[in-house]
Every structure is written in C-alpha cells, then in structure tokens.
mmCIF file of C-alpha atoms in Angstrom:
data_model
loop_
_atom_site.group_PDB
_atom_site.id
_atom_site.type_symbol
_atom_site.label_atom_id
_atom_site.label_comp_id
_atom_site.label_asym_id
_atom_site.label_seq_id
_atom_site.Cartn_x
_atom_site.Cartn_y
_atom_site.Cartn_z
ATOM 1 C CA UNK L 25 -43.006 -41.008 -61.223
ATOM 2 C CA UNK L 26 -43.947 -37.770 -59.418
ATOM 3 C CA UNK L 27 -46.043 -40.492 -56.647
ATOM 4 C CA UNK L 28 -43.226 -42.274 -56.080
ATOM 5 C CA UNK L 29 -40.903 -39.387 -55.390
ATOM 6 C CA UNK L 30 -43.200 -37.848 -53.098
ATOM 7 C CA UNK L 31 -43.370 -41.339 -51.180
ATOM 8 C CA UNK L 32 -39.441 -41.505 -51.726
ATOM 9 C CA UNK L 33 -39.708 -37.857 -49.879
ATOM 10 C CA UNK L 34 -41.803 -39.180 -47.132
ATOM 11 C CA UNK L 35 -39.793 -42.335 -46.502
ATOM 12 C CA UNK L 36 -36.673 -40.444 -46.249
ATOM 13 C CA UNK L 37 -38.113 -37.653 -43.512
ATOM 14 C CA UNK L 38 -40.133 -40.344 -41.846
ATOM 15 C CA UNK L 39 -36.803 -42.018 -41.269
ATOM 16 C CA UNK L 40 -34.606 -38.843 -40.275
ATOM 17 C CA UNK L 41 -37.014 -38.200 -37.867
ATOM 18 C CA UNK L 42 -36.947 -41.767 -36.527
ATOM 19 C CA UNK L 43 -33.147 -41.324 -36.206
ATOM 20 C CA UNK L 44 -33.485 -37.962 -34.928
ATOM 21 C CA UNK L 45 -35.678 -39.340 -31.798
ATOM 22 C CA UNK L 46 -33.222 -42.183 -31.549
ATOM 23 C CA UNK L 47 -30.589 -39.893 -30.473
ATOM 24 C CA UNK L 48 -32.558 -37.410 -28.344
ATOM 25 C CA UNK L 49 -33.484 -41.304 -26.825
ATOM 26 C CA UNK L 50 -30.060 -41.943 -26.856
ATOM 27 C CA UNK L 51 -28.397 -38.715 -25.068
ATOM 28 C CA UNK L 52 -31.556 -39.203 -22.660
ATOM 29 C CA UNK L 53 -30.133 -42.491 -21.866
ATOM 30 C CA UNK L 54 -26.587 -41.228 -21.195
ATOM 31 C CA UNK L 55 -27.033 -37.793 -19.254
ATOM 32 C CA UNK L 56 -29.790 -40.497 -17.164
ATOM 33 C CA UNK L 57 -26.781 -42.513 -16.385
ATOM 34 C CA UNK L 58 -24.055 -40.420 -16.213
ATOM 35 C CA UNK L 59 -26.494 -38.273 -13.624
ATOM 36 C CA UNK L 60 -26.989 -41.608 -11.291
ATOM 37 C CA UNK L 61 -23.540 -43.049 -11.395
ATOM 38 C CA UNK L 62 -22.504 -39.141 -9.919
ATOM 39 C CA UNK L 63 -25.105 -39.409 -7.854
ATOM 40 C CA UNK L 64 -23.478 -42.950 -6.795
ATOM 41 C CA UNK L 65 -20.064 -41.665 -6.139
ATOM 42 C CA UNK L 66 -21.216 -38.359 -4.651
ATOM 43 C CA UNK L 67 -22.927 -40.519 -1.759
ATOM 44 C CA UNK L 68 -20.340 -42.997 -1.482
ATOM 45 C CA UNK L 69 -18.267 -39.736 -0.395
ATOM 46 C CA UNK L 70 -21.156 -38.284 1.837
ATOM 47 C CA UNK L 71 -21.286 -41.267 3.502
ATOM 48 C CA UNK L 72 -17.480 -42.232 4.601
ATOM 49 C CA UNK L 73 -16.976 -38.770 5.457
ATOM 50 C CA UNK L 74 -17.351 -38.830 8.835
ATOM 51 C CA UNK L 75 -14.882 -41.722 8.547
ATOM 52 C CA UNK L 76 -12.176 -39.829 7.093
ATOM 53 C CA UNK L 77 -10.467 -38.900 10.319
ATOM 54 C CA UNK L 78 -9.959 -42.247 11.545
ATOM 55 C CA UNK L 79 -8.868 -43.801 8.360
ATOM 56 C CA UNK L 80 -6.496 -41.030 8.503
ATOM 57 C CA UNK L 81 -5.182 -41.721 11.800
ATOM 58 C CA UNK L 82 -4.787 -45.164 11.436
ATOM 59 C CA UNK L 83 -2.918 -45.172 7.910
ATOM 60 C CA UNK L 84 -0.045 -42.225 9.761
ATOM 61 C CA UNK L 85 0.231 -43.836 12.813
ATOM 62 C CA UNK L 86 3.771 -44.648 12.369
ATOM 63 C CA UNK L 87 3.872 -48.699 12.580
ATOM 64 C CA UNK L 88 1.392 -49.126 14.021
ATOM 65 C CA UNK L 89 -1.213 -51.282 11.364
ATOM 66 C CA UNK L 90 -3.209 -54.069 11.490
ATOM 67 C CA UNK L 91 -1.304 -55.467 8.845
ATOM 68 C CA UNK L 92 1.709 -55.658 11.310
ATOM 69 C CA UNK L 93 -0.403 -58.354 13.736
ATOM 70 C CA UNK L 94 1.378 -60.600 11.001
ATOM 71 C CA UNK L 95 4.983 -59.719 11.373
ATOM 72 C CA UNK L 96 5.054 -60.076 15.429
ATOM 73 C CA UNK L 97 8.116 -61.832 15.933
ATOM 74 C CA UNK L 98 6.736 -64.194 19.310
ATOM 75 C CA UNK L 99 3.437 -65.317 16.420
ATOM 76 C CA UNK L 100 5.090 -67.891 14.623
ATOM 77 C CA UNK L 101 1.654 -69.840 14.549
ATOM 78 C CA UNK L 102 -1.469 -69.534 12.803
ATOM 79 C CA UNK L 103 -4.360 -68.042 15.116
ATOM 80 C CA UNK L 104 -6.063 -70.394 16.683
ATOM 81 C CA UNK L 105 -9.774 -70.556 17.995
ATOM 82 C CA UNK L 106 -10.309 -69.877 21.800
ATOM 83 C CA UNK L 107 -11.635 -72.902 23.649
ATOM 84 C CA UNK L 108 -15.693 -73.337 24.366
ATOM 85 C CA UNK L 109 -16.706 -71.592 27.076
ATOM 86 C CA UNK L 110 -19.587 -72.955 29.531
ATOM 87 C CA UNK L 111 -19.686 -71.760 32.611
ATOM 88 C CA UNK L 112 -23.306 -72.917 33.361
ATOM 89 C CA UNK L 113 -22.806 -74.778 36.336
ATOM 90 C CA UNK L 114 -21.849 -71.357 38.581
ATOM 91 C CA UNK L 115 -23.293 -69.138 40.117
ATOM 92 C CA UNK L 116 -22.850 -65.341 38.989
ATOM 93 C CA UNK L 117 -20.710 -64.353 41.746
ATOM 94 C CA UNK L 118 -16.877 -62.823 40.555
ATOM 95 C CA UNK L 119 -14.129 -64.239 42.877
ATOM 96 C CA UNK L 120 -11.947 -61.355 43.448
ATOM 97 C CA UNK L 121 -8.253 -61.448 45.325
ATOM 98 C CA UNK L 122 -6.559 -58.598 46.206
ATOM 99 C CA UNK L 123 -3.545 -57.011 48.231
ATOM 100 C CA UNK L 124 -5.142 -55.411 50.340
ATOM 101 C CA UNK L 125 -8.654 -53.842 51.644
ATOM 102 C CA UNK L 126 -7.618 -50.082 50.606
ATOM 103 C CA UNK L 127 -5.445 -50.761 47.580
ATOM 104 C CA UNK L 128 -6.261 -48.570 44.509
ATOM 105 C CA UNK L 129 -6.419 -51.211 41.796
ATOM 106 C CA UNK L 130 -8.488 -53.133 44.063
ATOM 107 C CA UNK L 131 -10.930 -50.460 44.241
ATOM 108 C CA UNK L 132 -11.097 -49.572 40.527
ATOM 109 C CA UNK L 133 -12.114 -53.428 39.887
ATOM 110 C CA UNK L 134 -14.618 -53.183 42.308
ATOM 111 C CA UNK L 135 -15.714 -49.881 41.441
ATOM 112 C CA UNK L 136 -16.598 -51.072 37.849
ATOM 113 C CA UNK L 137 -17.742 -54.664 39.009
ATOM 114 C CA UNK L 138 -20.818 -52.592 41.336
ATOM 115 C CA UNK L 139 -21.766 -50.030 38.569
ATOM 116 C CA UNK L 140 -22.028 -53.069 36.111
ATOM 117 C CA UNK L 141 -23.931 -54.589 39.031
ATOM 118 C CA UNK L 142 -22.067 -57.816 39.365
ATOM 119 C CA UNK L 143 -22.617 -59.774 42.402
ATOM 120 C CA UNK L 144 -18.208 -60.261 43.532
ATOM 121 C CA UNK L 145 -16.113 -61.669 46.779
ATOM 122 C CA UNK L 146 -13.511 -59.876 47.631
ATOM 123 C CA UNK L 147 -10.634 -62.003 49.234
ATOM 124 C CA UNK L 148 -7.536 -60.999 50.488
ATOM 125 C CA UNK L 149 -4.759 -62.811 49.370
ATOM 126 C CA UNK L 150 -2.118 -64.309 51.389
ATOM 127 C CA UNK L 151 1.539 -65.446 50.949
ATOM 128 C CA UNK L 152 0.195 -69.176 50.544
ATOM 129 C CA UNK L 153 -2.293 -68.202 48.123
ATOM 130 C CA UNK L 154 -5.746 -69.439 50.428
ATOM 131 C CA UNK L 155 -8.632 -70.086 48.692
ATOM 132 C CA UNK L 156 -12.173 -69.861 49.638
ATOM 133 C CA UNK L 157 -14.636 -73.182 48.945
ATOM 134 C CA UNK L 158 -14.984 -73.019 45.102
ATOM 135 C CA UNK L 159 -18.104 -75.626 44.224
ATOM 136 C CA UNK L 160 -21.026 -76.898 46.866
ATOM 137 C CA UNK L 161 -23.333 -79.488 45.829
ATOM 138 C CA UNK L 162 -21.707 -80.339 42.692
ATOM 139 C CA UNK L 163 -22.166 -76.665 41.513
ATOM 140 C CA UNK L 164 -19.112 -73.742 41.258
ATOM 141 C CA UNK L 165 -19.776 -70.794 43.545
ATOM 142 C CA UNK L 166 -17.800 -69.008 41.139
ATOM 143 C CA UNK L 167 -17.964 -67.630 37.336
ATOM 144 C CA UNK L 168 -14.706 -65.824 36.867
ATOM 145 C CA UNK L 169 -11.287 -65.660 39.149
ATOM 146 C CA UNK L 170 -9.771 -62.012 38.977
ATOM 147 C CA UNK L 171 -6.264 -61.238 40.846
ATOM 148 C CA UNK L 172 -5.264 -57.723 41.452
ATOM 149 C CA UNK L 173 -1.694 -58.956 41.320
ATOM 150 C CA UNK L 174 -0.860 -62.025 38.674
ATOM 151 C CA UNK L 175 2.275 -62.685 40.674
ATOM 152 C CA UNK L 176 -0.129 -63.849 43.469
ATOM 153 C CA UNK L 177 -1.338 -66.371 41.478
ATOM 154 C CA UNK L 178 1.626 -67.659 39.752
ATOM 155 C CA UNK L 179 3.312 -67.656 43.464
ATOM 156 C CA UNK L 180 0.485 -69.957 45.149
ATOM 157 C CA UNK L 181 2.374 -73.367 46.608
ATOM 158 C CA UNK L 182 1.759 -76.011 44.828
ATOM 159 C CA UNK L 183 -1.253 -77.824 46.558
ATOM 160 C CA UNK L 184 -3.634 -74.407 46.204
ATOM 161 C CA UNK L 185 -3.089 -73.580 43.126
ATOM 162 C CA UNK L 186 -3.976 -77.382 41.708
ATOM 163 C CA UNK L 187 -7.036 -76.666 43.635
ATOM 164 C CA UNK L 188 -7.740 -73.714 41.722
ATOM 165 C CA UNK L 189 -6.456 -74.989 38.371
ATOM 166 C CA UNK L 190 -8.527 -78.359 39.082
ATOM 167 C CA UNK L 191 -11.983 -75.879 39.762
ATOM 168 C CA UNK L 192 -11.659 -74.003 36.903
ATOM 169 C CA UNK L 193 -10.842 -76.799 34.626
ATOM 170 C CA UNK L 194 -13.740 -79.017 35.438
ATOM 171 C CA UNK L 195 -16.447 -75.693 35.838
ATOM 172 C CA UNK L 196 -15.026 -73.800 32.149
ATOM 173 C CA UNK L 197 -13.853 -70.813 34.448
ATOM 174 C CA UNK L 198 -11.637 -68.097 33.386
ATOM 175 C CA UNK L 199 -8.719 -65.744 35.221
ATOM 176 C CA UNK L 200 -8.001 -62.119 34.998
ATOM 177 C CA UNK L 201 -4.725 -60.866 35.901
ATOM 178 C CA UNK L 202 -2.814 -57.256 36.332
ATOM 179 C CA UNK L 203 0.809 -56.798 36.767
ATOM 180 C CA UNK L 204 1.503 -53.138 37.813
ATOM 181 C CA UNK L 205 5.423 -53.068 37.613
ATOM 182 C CA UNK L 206 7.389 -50.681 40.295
ATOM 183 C CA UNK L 207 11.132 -49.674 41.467
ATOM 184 C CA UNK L 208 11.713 -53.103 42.639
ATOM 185 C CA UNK L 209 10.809 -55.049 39.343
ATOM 186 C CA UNK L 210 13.306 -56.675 37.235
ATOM 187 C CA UNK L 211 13.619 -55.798 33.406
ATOM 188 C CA UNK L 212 12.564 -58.597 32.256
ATOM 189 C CA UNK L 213 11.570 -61.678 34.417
ATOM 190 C CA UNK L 214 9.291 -65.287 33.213
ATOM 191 C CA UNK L 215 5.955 -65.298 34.536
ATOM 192 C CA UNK L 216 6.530 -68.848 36.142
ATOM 193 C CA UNK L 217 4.804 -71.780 34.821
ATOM 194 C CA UNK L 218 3.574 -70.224 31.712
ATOM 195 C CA UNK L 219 5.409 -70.061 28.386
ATOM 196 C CA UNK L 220 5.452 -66.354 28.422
ATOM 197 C CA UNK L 221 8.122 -63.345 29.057
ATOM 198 C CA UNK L 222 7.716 -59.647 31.378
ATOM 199 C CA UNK L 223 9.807 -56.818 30.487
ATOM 200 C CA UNK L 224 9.044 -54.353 33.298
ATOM 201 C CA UNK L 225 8.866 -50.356 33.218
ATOM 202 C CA UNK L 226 8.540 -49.915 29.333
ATOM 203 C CA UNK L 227 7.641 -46.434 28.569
ATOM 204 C CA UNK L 228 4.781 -46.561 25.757
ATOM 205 C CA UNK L 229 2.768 -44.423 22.461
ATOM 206 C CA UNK L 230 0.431 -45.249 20.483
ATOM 207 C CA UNK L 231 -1.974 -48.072 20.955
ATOM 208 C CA UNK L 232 -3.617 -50.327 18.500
ATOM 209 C CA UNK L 233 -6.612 -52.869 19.395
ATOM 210 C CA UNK L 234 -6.138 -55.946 17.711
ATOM 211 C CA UNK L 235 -9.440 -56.448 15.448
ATOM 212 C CA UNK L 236 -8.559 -60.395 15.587
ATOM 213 C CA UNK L 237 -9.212 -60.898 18.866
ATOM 214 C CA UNK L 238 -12.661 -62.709 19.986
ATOM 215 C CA UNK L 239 -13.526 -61.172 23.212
ATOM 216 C CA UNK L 240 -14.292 -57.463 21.820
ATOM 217 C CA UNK L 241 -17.770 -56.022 22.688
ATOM 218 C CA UNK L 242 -17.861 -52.333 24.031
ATOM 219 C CA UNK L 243 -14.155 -51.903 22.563
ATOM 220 C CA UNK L 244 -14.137 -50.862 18.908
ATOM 221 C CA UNK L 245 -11.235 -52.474 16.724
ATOM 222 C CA UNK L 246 -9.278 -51.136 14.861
ATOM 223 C CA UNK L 247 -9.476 -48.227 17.636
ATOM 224 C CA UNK L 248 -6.159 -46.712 17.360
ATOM 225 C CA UNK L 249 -5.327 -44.005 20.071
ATOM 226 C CA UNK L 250 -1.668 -41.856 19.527
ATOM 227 C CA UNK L 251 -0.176 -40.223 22.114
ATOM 228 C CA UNK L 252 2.231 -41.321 24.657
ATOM 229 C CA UNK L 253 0.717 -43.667 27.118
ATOM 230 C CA UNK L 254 0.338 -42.637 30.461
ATOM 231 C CA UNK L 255 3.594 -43.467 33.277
ATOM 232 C CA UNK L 256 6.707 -44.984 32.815
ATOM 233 C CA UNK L 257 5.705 -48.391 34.489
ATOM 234 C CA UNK L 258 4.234 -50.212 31.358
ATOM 235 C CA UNK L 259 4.799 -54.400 31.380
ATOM 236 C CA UNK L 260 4.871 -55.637 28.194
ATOM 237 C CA UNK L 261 4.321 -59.932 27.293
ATOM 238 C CA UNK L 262 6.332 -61.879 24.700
ATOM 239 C CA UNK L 263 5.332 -65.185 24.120
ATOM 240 C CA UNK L 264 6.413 -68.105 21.067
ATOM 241 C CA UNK L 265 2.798 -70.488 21.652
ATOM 242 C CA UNK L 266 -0.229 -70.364 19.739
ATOM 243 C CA UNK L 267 -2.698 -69.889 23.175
ATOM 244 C CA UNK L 268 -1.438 -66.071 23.144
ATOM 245 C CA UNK L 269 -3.319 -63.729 21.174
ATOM 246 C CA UNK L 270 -2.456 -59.893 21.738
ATOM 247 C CA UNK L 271 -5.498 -57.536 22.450
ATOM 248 C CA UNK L 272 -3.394 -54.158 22.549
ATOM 249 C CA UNK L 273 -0.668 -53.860 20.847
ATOM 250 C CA UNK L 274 1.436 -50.641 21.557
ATOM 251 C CA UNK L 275 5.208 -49.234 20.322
ATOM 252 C CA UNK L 276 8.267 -48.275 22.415
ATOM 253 C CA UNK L 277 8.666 -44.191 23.003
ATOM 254 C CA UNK L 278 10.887 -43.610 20.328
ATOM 255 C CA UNK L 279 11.856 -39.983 22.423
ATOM 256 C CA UNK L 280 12.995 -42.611 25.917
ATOM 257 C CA UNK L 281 16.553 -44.979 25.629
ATOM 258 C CA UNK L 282 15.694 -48.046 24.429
ATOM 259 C CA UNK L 283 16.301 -50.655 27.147
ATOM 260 C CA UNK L 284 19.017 -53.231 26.416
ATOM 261 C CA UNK L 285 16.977 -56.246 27.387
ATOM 262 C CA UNK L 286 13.856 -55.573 25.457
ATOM 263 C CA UNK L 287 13.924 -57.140 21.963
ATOM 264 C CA UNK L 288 13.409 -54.472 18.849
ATOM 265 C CA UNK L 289 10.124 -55.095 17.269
ATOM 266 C CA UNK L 290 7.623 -53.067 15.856
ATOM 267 C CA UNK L 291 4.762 -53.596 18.054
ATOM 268 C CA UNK L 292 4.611 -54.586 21.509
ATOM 269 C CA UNK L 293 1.421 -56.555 23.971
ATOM 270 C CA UNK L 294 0.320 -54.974 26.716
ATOM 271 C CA UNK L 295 -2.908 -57.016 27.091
ATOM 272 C CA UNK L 296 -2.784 -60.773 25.604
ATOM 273 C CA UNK L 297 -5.589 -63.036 25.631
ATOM 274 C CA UNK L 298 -4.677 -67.177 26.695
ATOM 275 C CA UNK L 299 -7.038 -69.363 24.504
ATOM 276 C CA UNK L 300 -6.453 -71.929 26.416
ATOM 277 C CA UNK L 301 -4.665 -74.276 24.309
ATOM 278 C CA UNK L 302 -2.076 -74.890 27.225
ATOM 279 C CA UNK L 303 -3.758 -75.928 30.037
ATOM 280 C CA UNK L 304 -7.671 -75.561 29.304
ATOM 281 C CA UNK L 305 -7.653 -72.640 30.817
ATOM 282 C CA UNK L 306 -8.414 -68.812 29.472
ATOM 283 C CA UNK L 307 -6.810 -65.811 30.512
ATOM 284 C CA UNK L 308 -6.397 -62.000 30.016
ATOM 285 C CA UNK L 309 -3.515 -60.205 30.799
ATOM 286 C CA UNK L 310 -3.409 -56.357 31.659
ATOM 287 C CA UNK L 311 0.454 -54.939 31.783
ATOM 288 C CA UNK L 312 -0.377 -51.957 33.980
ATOM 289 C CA UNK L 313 -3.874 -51.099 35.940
ATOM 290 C CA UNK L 314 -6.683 -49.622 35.138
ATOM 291 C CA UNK L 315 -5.818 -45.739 34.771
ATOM 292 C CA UNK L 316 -5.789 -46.325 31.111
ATOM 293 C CA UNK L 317 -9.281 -46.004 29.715
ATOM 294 C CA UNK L 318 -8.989 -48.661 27.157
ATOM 295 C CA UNK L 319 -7.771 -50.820 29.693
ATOM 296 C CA UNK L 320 -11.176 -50.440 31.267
ATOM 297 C CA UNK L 321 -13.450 -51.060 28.032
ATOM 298 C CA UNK L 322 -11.435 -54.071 27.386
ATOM 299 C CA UNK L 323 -11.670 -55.507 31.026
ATOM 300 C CA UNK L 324 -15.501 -55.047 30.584
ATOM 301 C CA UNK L 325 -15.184 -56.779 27.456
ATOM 302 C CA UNK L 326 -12.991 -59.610 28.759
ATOM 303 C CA UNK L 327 -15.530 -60.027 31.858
ATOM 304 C CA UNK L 328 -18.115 -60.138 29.042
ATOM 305 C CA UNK L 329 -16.491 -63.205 26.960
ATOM 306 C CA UNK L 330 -14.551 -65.331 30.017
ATOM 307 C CA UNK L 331 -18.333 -65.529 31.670
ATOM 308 C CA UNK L 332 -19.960 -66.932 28.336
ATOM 309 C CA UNK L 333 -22.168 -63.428 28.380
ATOM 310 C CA UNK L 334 -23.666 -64.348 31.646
ATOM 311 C CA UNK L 335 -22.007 -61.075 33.198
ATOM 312 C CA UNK L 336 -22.029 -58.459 30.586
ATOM 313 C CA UNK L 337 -23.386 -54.703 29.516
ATOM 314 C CA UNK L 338 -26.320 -54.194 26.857
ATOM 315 C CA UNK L 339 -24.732 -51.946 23.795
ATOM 316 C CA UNK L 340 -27.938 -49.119 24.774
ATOM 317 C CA UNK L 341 -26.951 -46.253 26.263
ATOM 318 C CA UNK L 342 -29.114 -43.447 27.768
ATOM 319 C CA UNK L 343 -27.955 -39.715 28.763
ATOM 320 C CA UNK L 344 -30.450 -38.150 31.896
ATOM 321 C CA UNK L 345 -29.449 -34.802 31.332
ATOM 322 C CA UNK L 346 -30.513 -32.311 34.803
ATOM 323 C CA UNK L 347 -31.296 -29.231 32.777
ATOM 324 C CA UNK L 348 -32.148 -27.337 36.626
ATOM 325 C CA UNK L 349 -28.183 -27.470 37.341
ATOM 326 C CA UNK L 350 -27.944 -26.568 33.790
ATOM 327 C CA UNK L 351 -29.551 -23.171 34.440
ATOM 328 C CA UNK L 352 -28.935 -22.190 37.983
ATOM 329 C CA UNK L 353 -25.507 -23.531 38.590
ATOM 330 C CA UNK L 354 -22.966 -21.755 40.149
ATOM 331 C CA UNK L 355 -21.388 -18.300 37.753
ATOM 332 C CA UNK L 356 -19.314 -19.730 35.027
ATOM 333 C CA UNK L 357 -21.186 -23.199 34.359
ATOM 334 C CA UNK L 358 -24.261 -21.842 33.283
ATOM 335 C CA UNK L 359 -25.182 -22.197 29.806
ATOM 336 C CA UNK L 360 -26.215 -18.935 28.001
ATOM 337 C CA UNK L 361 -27.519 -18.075 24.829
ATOM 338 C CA UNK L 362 -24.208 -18.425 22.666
ATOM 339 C CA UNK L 363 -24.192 -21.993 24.055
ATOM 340 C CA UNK L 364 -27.432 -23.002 22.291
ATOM 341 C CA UNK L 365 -26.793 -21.339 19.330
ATOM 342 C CA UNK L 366 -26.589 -23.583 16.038
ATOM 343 C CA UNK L 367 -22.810 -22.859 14.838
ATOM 344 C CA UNK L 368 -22.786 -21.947 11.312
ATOM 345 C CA UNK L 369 -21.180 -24.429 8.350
ATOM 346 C CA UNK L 370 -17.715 -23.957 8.681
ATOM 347 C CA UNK L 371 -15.340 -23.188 5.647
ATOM 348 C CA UNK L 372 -15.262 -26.912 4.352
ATOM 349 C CA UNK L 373 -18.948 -27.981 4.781
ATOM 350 C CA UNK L 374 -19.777 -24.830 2.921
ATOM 351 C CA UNK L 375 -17.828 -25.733 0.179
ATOM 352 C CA UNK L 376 -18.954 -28.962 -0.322
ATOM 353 C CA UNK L 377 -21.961 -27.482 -0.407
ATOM 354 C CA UNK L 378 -21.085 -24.691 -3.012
ATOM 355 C CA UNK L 379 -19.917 -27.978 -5.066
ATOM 356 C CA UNK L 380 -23.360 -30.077 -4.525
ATOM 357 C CA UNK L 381 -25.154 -26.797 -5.284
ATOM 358 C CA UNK L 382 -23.569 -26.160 -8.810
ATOM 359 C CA UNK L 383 -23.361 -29.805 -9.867
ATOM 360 C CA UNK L 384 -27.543 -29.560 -9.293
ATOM 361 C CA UNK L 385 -27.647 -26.662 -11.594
ATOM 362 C CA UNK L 386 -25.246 -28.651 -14.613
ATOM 363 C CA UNK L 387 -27.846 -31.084 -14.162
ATOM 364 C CA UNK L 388 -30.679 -29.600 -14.500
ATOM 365 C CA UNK L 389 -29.923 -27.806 -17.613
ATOM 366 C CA UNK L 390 -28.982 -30.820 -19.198
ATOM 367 C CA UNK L 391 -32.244 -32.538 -17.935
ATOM 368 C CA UNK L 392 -33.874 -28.764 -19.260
ATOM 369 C CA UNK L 393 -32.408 -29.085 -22.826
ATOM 370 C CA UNK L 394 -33.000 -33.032 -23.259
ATOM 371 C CA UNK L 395 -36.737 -32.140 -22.449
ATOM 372 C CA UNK L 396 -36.336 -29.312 -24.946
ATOM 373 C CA UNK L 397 -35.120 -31.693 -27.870
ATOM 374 C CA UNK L 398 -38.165 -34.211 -27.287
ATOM 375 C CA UNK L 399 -40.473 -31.087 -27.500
ATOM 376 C CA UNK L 400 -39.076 -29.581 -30.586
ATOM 377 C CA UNK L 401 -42.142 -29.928 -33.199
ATOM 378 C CA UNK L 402 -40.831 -32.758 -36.017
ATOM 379 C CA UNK L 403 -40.428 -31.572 -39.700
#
C-alpha cells in the first residue's frame, strides 16, 4: 500500500510537470507567433510608407480616379487591343513636318528627337500637303510621321494624303499629331475624316494618366499631378469608337465659366491614343504642345511604342555631377558646410522610432520571462 502511493505520488508530479512544460511550450508558441505576425504588419507599414503620399493624392483628387476611365461618356465600348506593330521594313529615320523653320513647337520636337539621338527629316509643310519619297527599293525611308500641326494633315488634298495613308498602311507606320488652339479657333470644330470632336481653349487642373493605356514606358500610371494646367489654350478630344483610348485624362477649372458648347463630364482627353481599328492606322494625339512636362514623357513614350521599340530610351539613368563648379562657383551657389550636413529625424520619423523602440523592449521581456519559465528547476 505505502509502494503504491508513493508511485501514485510520482505519477501524479511526473504528469503536472509534463503539463506544466506543455504550457511554458504552449505560451512559447504564441508570444513566437504573435511576435512574427507584428513583425509582419510592422513591415508591411515600413514598406508602403514612402507610398503614402501618392495614395493620398490620388484618393483626394477630386474626380479624378482611375475608376472613372469607366464612366467616360464618348467609351461606350469595351477596350480594345491596339493593332500589331512592325515597322521592320524602314529605316530609323522620323519624318517630321512642320510650319515653319523657326517655329517653337517645331523646335521642342526636334530638340528632344537629337538628345534621344534619333536620326529625323524635317519638312516644311505646304498648303497642298507635299510629301517627300516615302519607300525606295521596296523598303520605307520612314519609321514614324510626326506633324507639328494635325490640321496639316487632316487638310492634305485628296491625292497626297492617300499617298501617305497608302505608305503607312502597307509599311505598319504610325502618326503623331499636336493641335495648339489660338484666338482664331472655333469652340468646338470635327477633326475631318476621323470620328472624333475638338473643343478649343479649355482651361484645365488636375491630370490623371490613364494606367490602361499600352504605350507607357518612361511615364508612370497612375501619375496624378493637381494643380491647374498651364494656359488657357487646352484642346480637348471626344470621341464614340472603340480605336480611341485616352492617355491623359484631365477636369475642367471649376474656378473659369464653363463653356456652353463643351459637354459636362467628369474627366476630359487631352492626349488619346488611335488603335487603329478605323483605318489600320495608329495615332497619338497631343491637345496643346509640349510646355507641359508630361506631355513630353508621354511623346517619348508614344515614339517608343508607334516605332515597335526600334526608337526608344533605356530605363538607366546616370547623374555626372561637376563637384569643381560645386565649390568655386560664383557667391551664393556654393555649397557650404550646412549643405552637407545629415538633417536630423524629423518629428514623425522619430516617433515611429520611439514606437519600434518600445515594442523591442515588450518583446524582449516576454522572450526574457518565457526563457525564465523553461529554466525554473522542476519539483
């Protein structure tokens, strides 16, 4: 009797201490988890952060959202996909018309074609709409067709502009066009031989780059820019065909009188993309020049996709930075010691911090008093 309570005893603290490890194995377990799924969230935060700002932007930038590409009133079709483009049989060279020698669009597009280092022709063009020989030998002298004026093109008689139509048809060339409006422009006029409408002298805020659209390289989407947009001369395209596909998308100053002829939507196109569908040819449309500086990423970008990448800009950037001018420039540019200085944390980052800091510490007692409950000796 007295063996079998002592084994009785021994059973019964053998299994107390079993279940006493069980739990100490247990809370291990939990504080372990609960420690990495904080972990988890806390770098989930860290790392969309820096994204915070943007997100911000784009959810209180009044109606503007990409959820509103839906709801344009001239998209009453599905998008479609933008015709094959193979413009192997050409040579690199950018066929460029333009009013005249010294005009200042003119001499933006060329500015940007020589930095990007594209071989061009520059070509006046006349009240007849002349054209230069487009193909030799069965091969197109020509990889992309840009007019400084769209109403150049759309004026051409009849015989030219078949020509051109015919060239870029049977070679898978593209067109760019601008439309600057002025004084003289009507409100709202049809851009002739195209399904599509102009309302002239628009005055513009806040600019939204359609994410949807295929020929987006340097040009980040959805890059949203607020503000009012620069001049009072703004062209804006409405359209009811599937070949259209907006690129920026902008809304009406709601400060400025709203203009009797110009229907009352949310968002409005100031540069559409034409797939193609219509005539088998693709187009971009700017509705202003190129003071704008998304109007310049996104004619680099459209010079990029109409060529089939033959003419466009690696994604690597490099800064050469002269530190002699840096040091010896003139009073008032040179950089001094404050310049160089680290700036300390400001108020937020050091918070966060103060937060990081003292969710370590919780942590490691817990960790500290887990280790302490393994250690304790067993009774």
């Amino acid at each position: 009797s007295e063996a079998w309570c002592l084994y009785c005893h021994k059973e019964k603290k053998e299994l107390c201490q079993s279940s006493k490890e069980r739990k100490q194995q247990s809370s291990t377990l939990v504080i372990s988890f609960t420690c990495a799924k904080i972990f988890s969230v806390l770098a989930h935060n860290c790392s969309n952060q820096g994204h915070k700002e943007e997100i911000a932007l784009i959810d209180t930038t009044g109606g503007v959202e990409c959820e509103d590409l839906k709801l344009l009133p001239y998209r009453s079709m599905e998008l479609k996909t933008a015709k094959p483009i193979d413009p192997s049989r050409t040579d690199l060279t950018v066929l460029l018309f333009v009013e005249s020698q010294y005009s200042q669009l003119g001499q933006d597009i060329i500015a940007i074609l020589e930095s990007s280092r594209f071989q061009y022709q520059m070509v006046i063009a006349s009240g007849k709409g002349d054209i230069p020989p487009l193909a030799e030998n069965g091969k197109g002298k020509y990889i992309l067709v840009i007019y400084e004026n769209i109403l150049k093109y759309t004026s051409m008689d009849s015989w030219n502009r078949e020509l051109l139509e015919k060239y870029c048809v049977e070679y898978s060339v593209s067109i760019i066009g601008f439309h600057k409006a002025n004084e003289n422009s009507l409100s709202s006029t049809r851009l002739k031989g195209f399904p599509l409408h102009l309302y002239n002298n628009v005055v513009l805020q806040d600019c939204l780059v359609n994410p949807q659209s295929p020929l987006l390289h340097i040009t980040k989407a959805p890059r949203v820019e607020r503000g009012p947009l620069p001049g009072e001369d703004w062209t804006i395209f409405q359209y009811n065909h599937s070949t259209y596909q907006p690129v920026l998308l902008t809304e009406f100053q709601a400060s400025k009188p709203f203009p009797a002829s110009l229907p009352k939507v949310s968002l409005y196109a100031t540069v559409i993309q034409d797939l193609g569908l219509h005539d088998g040819i693709q187009r971009v449309l700017f509705g202003n020049n190129l003071n704008f500086w998304l109007h310049k990423l996104i004619f680099i970008d459209a010079i990029s996709f109409l060529s089939g990448k033959r003419l466009t800009l690696s994604l690597d950037r490099y800064i050469l930075v002269d530190i002699d001018d840096i040091f010896v420039g003139k009073e008032g540019t040179r950089m001094n010691i404050k310049d160089v200085k680290v700036s300390p944390l400001d108020a937020k980052l050091q918070s966060v911090n103060l937060v990081v800091q003292k969710f370590l510490l919780v942590i490691m007692i817990h960790l500290i008093m887990s280790m302490e409950l393994q250690l304790e000796p067993k009774m």
